PDB file of C-alpha atoms in Angstrom:
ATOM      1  CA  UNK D   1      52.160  92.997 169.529  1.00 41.00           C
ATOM      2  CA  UNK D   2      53.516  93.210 166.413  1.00 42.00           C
ATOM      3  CA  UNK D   3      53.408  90.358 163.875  1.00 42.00           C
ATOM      4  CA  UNK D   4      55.443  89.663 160.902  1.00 42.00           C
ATOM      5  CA  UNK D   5      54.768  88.291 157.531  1.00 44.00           C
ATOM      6  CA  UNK D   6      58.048  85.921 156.145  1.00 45.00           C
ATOM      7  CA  UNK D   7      57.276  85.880 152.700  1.00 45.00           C
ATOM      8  CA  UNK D   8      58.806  82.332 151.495  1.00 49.00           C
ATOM      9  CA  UNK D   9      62.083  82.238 150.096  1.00 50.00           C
ATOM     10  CA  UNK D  10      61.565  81.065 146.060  1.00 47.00           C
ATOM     11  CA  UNK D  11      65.013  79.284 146.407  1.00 52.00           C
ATOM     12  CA  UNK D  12      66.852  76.787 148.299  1.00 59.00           C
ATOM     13  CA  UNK D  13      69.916  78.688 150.034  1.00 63.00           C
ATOM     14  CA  UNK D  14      72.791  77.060 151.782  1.00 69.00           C
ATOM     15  CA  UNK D  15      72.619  77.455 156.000  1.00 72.00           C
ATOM     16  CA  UNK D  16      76.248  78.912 155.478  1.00 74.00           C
ATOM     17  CA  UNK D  17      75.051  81.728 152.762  1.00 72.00           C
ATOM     18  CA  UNK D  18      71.973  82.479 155.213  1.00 70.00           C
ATOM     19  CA  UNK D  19      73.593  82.729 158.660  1.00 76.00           C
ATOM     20  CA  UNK D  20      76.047  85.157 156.600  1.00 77.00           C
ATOM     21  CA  UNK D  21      73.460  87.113 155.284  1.00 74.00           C
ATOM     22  CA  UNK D  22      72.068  87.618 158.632  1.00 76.00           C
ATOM     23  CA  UNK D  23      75.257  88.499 160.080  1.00 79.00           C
ATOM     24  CA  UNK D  24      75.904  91.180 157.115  1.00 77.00           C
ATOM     25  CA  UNK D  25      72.206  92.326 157.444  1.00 76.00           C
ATOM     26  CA  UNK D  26      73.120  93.362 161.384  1.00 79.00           C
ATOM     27  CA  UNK D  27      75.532  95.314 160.501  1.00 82.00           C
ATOM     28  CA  UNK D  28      73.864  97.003 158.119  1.00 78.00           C
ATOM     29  CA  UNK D  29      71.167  97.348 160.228  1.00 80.00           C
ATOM     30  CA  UNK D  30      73.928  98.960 163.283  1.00 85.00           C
ATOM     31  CA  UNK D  31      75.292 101.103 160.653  1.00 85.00           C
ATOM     32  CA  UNK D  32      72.345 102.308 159.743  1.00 82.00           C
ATOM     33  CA  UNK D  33      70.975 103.411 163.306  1.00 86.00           C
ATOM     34  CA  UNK D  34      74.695 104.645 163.802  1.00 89.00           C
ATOM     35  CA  UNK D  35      74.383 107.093 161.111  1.00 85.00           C
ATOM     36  CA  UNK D  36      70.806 107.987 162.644  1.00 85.00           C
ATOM     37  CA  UNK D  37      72.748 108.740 165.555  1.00 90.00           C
ATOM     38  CA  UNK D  38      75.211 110.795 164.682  1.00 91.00           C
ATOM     39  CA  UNK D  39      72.973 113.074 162.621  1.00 87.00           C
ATOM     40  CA  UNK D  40      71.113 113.730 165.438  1.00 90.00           C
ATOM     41  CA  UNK D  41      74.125 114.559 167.782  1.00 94.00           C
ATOM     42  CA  UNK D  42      74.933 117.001 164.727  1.00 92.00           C
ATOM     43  CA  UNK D  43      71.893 118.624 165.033  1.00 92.00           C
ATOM     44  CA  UNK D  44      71.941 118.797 168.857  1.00 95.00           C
ATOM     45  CA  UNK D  45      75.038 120.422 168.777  1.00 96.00           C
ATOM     46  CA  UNK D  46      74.517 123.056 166.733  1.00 95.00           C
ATOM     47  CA  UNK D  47      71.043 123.691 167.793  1.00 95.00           C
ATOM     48  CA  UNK D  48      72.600 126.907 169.366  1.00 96.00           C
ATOM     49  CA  UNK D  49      74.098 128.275 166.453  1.00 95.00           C
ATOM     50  CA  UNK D  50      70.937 127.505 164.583  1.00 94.00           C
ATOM     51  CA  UNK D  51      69.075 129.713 167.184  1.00 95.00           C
ATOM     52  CA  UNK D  52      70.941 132.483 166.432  1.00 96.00           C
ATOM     53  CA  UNK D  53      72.264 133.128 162.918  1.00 95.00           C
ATOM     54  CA  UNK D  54      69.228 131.123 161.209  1.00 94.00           C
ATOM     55  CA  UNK D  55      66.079 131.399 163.086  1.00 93.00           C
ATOM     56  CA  UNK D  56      65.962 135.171 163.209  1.00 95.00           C
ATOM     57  CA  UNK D  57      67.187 135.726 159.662  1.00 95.00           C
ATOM     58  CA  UNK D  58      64.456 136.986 157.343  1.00 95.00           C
ATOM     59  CA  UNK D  59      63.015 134.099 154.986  1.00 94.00           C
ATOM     60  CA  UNK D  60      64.890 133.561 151.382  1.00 91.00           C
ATOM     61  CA  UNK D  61      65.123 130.634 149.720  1.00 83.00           C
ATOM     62  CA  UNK D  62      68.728 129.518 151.038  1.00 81.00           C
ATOM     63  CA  UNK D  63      67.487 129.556 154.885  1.00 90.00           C
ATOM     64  CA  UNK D  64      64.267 127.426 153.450  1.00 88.00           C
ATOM     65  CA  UNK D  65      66.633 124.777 151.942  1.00 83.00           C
ATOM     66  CA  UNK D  66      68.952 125.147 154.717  1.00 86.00           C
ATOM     67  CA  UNK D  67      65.472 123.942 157.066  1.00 89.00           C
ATOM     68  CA  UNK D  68      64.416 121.534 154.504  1.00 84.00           C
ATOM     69  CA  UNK D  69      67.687 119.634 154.760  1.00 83.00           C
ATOM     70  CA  UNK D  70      68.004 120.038 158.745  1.00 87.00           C
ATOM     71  CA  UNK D  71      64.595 119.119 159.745  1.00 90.00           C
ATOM     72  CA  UNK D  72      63.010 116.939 156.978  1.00 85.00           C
ATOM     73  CA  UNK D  73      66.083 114.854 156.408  1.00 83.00           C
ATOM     74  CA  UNK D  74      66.020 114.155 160.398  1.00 86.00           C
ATOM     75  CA  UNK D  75      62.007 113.262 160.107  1.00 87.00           C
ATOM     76  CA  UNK D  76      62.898 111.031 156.939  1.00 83.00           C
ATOM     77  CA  UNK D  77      65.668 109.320 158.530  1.00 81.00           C
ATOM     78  CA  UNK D  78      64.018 108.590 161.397  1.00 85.00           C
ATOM     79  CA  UNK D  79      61.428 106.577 159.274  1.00 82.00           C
ATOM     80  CA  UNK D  80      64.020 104.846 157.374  1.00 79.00           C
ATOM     81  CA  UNK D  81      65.135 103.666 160.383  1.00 81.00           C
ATOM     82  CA  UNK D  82      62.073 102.805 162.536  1.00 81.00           C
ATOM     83  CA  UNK D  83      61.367 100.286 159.511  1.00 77.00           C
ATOM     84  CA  UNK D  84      64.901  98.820 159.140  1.00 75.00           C
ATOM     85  CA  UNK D  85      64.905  97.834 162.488  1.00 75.00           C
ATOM     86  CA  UNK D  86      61.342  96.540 162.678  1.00 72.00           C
ATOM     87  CA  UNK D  87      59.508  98.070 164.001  1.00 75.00           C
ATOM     88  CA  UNK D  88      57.026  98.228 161.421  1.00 74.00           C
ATOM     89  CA  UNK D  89      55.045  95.633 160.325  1.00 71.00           C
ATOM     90  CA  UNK D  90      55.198  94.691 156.697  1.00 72.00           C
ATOM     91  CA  UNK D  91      51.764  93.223 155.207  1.00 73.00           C
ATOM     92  CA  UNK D  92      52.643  92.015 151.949  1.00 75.00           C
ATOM     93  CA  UNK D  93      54.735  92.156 148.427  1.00 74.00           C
ATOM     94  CA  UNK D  94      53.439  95.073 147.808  1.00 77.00           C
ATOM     95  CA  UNK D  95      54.167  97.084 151.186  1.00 77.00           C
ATOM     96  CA  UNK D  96      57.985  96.022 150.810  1.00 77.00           C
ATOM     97  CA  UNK D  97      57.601  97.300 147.588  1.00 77.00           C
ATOM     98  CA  UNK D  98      56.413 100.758 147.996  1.00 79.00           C
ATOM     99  CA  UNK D  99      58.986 100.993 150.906  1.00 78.00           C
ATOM    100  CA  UNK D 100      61.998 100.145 148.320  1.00 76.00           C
ATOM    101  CA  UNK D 101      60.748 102.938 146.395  1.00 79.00           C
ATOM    102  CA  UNK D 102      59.889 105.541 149.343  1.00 81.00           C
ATOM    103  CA  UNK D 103      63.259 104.685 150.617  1.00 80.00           C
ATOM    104  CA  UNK D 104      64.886 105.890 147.058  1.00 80.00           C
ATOM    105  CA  UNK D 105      62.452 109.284 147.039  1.00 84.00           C
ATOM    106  CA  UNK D 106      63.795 109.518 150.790  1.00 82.00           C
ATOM    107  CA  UNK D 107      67.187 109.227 149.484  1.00 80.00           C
ATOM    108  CA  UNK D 108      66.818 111.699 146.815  1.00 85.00           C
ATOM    109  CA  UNK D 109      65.253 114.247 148.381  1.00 83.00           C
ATOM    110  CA  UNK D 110      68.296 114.031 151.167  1.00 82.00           C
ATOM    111  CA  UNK D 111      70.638 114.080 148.888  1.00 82.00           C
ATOM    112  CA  UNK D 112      69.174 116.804 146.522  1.00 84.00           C
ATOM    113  CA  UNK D 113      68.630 119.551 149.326  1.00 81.00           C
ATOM    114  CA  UNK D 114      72.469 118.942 149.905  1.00 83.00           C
ATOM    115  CA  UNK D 115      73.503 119.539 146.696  1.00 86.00           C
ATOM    116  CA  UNK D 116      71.261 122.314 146.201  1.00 86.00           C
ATOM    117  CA  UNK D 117      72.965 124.325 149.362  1.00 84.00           C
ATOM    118  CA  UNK D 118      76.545 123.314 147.924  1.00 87.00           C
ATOM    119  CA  UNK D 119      75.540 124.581 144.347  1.00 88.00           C
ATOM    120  CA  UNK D 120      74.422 127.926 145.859  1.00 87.00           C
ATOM    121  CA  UNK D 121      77.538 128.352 148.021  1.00 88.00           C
ATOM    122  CA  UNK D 122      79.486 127.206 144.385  1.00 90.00           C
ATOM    123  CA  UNK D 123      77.308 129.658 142.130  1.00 89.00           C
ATOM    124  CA  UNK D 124      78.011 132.799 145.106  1.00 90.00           C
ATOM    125  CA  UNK D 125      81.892 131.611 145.302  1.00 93.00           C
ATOM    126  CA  UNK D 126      82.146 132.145 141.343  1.00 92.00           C
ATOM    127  CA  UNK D 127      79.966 135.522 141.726  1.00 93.00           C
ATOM    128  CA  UNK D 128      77.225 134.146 139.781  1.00 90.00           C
ATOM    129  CA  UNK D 129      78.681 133.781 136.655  1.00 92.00           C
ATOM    130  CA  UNK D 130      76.386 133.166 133.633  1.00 92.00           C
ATOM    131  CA  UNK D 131      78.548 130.289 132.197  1.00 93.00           C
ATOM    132  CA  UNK D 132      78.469 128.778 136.089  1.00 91.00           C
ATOM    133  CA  UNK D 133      74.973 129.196 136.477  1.00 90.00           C
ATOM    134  CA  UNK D 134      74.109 127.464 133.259  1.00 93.00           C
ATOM    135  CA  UNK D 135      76.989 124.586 133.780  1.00 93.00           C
ATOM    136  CA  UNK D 136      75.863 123.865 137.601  1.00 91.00           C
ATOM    137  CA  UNK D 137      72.335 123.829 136.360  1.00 91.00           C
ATOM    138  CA  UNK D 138      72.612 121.487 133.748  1.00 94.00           C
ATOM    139  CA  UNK D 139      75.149 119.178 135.576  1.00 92.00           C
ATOM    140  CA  UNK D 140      72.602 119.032 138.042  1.00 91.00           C
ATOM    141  CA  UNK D 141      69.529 118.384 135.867  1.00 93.00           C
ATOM    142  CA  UNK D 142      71.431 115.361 134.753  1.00 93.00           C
ATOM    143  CA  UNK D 143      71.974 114.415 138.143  1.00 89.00           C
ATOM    144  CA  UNK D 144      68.727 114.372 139.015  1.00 89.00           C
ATOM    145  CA  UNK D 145      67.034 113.732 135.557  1.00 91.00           C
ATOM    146  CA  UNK D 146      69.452 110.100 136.650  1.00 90.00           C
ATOM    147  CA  UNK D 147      68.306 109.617 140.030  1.00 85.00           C
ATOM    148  CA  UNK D 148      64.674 109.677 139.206  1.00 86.00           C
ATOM    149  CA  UNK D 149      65.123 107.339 136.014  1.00 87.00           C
ATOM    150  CA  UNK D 150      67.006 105.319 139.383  1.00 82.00           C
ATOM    151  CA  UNK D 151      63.362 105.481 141.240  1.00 80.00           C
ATOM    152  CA  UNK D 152      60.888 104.861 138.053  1.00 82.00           C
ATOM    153  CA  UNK D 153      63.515 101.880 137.429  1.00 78.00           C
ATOM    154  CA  UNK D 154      63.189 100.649 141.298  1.00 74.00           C
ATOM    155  CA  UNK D 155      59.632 100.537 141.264  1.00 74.00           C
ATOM    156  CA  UNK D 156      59.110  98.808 138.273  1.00 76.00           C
ATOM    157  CA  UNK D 157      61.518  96.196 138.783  1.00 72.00           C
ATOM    158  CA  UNK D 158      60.966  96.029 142.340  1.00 66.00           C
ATOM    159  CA  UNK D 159      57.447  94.222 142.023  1.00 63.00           C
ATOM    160  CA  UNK D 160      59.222  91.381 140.060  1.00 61.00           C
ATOM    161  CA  UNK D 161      62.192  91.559 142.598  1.00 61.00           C
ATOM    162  CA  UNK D 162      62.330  89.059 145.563  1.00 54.00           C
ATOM    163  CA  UNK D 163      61.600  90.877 148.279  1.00 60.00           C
ATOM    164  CA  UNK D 164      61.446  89.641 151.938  1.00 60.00           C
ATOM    165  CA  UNK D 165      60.841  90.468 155.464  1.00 60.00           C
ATOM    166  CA  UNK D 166      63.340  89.326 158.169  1.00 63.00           C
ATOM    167  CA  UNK D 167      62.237  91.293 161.289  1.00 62.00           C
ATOM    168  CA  UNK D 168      59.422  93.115 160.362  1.00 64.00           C
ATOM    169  CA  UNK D 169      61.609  95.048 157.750  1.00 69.00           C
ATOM    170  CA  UNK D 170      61.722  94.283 154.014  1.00 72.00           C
ATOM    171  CA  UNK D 171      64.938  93.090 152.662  1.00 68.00           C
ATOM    172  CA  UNK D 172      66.447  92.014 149.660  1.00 61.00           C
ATOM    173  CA  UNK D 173      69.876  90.471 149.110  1.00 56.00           C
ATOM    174  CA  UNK D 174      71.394  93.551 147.978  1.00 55.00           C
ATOM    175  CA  UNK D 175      72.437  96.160 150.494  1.00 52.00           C
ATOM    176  CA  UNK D 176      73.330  93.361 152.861  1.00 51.00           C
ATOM    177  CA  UNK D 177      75.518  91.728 151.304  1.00 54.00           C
ATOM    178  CA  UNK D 178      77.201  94.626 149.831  1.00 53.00           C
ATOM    179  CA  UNK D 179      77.687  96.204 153.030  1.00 52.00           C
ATOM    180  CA  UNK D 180      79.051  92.861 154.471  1.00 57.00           C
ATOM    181  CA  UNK D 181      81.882  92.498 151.712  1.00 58.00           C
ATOM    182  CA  UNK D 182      82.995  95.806 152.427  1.00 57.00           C
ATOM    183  CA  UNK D 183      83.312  95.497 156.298  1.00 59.00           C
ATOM    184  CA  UNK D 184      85.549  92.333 156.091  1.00 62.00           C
ATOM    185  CA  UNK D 185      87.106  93.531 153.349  1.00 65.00           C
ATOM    186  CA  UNK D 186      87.701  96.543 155.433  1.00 62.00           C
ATOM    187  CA  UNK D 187      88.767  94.002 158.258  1.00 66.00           C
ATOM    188  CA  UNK D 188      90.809  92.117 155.922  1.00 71.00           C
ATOM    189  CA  UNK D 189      92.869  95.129 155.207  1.00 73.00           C
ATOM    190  CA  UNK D 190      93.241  96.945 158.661  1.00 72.00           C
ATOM    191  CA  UNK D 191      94.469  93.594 160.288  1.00 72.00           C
ATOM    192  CA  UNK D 192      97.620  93.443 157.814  1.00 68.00           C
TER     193      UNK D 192
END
């Protein structure tokens, strides 16, 4: 059995404003697992080709990003998603916390293996020019030079954030919301 902690809201909200929320945080929540989804039907379907071409190609740093990408983004993902949809109990503050910020280094580290396999393919495409090299490189430092001044500024802020658990996952207004306001606006526009 698993039991959930509802951390008290610190404001009054309007019924309206909260049965919208919870509408807007199910979608989320089905977009979410849909994504999940579909990255593992990716990977199921070109398991084969995997087999083949990767598997039995000798070890260089390319195939270990390539692997990297595949297999820890699917592991990571997973995770993300195992909490979203509850399945995880959350204790206190500070759990939800330390989830807002693993969620970020999840997040980066998905994101960063990408880019790191479409740099390479970039930097081999312009033969490994000097002036490439040194232009993706530093583009890319800045990149992620801003992504981690992203997760230093999530986790400080994110202990004086409100923070709550609907469901057993931690939630904050944010990504619900957003995501809501861009499926009816979304709506909104393919119904005209």
């Amino acid at each position: 059995m698993i039991h959930h902690t509802v951390l008290p809201l610190p404001f009054n909200i309007s019924p309206h404003f909260l049965v919208e929320f919870m509408h807007d945080l199910a979608v989320t929540r089905y977009v979410a697992v849909a994504g999940c989804v579909l990255l593992f039907y990716d990977w199921l379907i070109t398991l084969d080709d995997e087999i083949t071409y990767i598997w039995p190609s000798r070890w260089s740093s390319t195939k270990a990003i390539f692997l990297l990408n595949r297999y820890v983004n699917l592991g990571l993902q997973l995770a993300v998603e195992v909490h979203l949809i509850g399945l995880t109990p959350v204790k206190s503050h500070s759990t939800c916390v330390s989830y807002i910020v693993g969620y970020g280094i999840t997040v980066f580290i998905s994101l960063a293996s990408i880019h790191v396999l479409v740099l390479l393919r970039t930097w081999i495409v312009w033969q490994r020019r000097r002036a490439v090299t040194v232009l993706l490189g530093v583009i890319y430092t800045l990149y992620a030079l801003v992504c981690v001044g992203l997760i230093i500024h999530a986790a400080i802020t994110a202990s004086a954030t409100f923070i709550f658990d609907i469901n057993g996952s931690c939630t904050t207004f944010t990504a619900p919301i957003l995501v809501g306001q861009i499926c009816r606006q979304y709506a909104a526009e393919s119904s005209s």
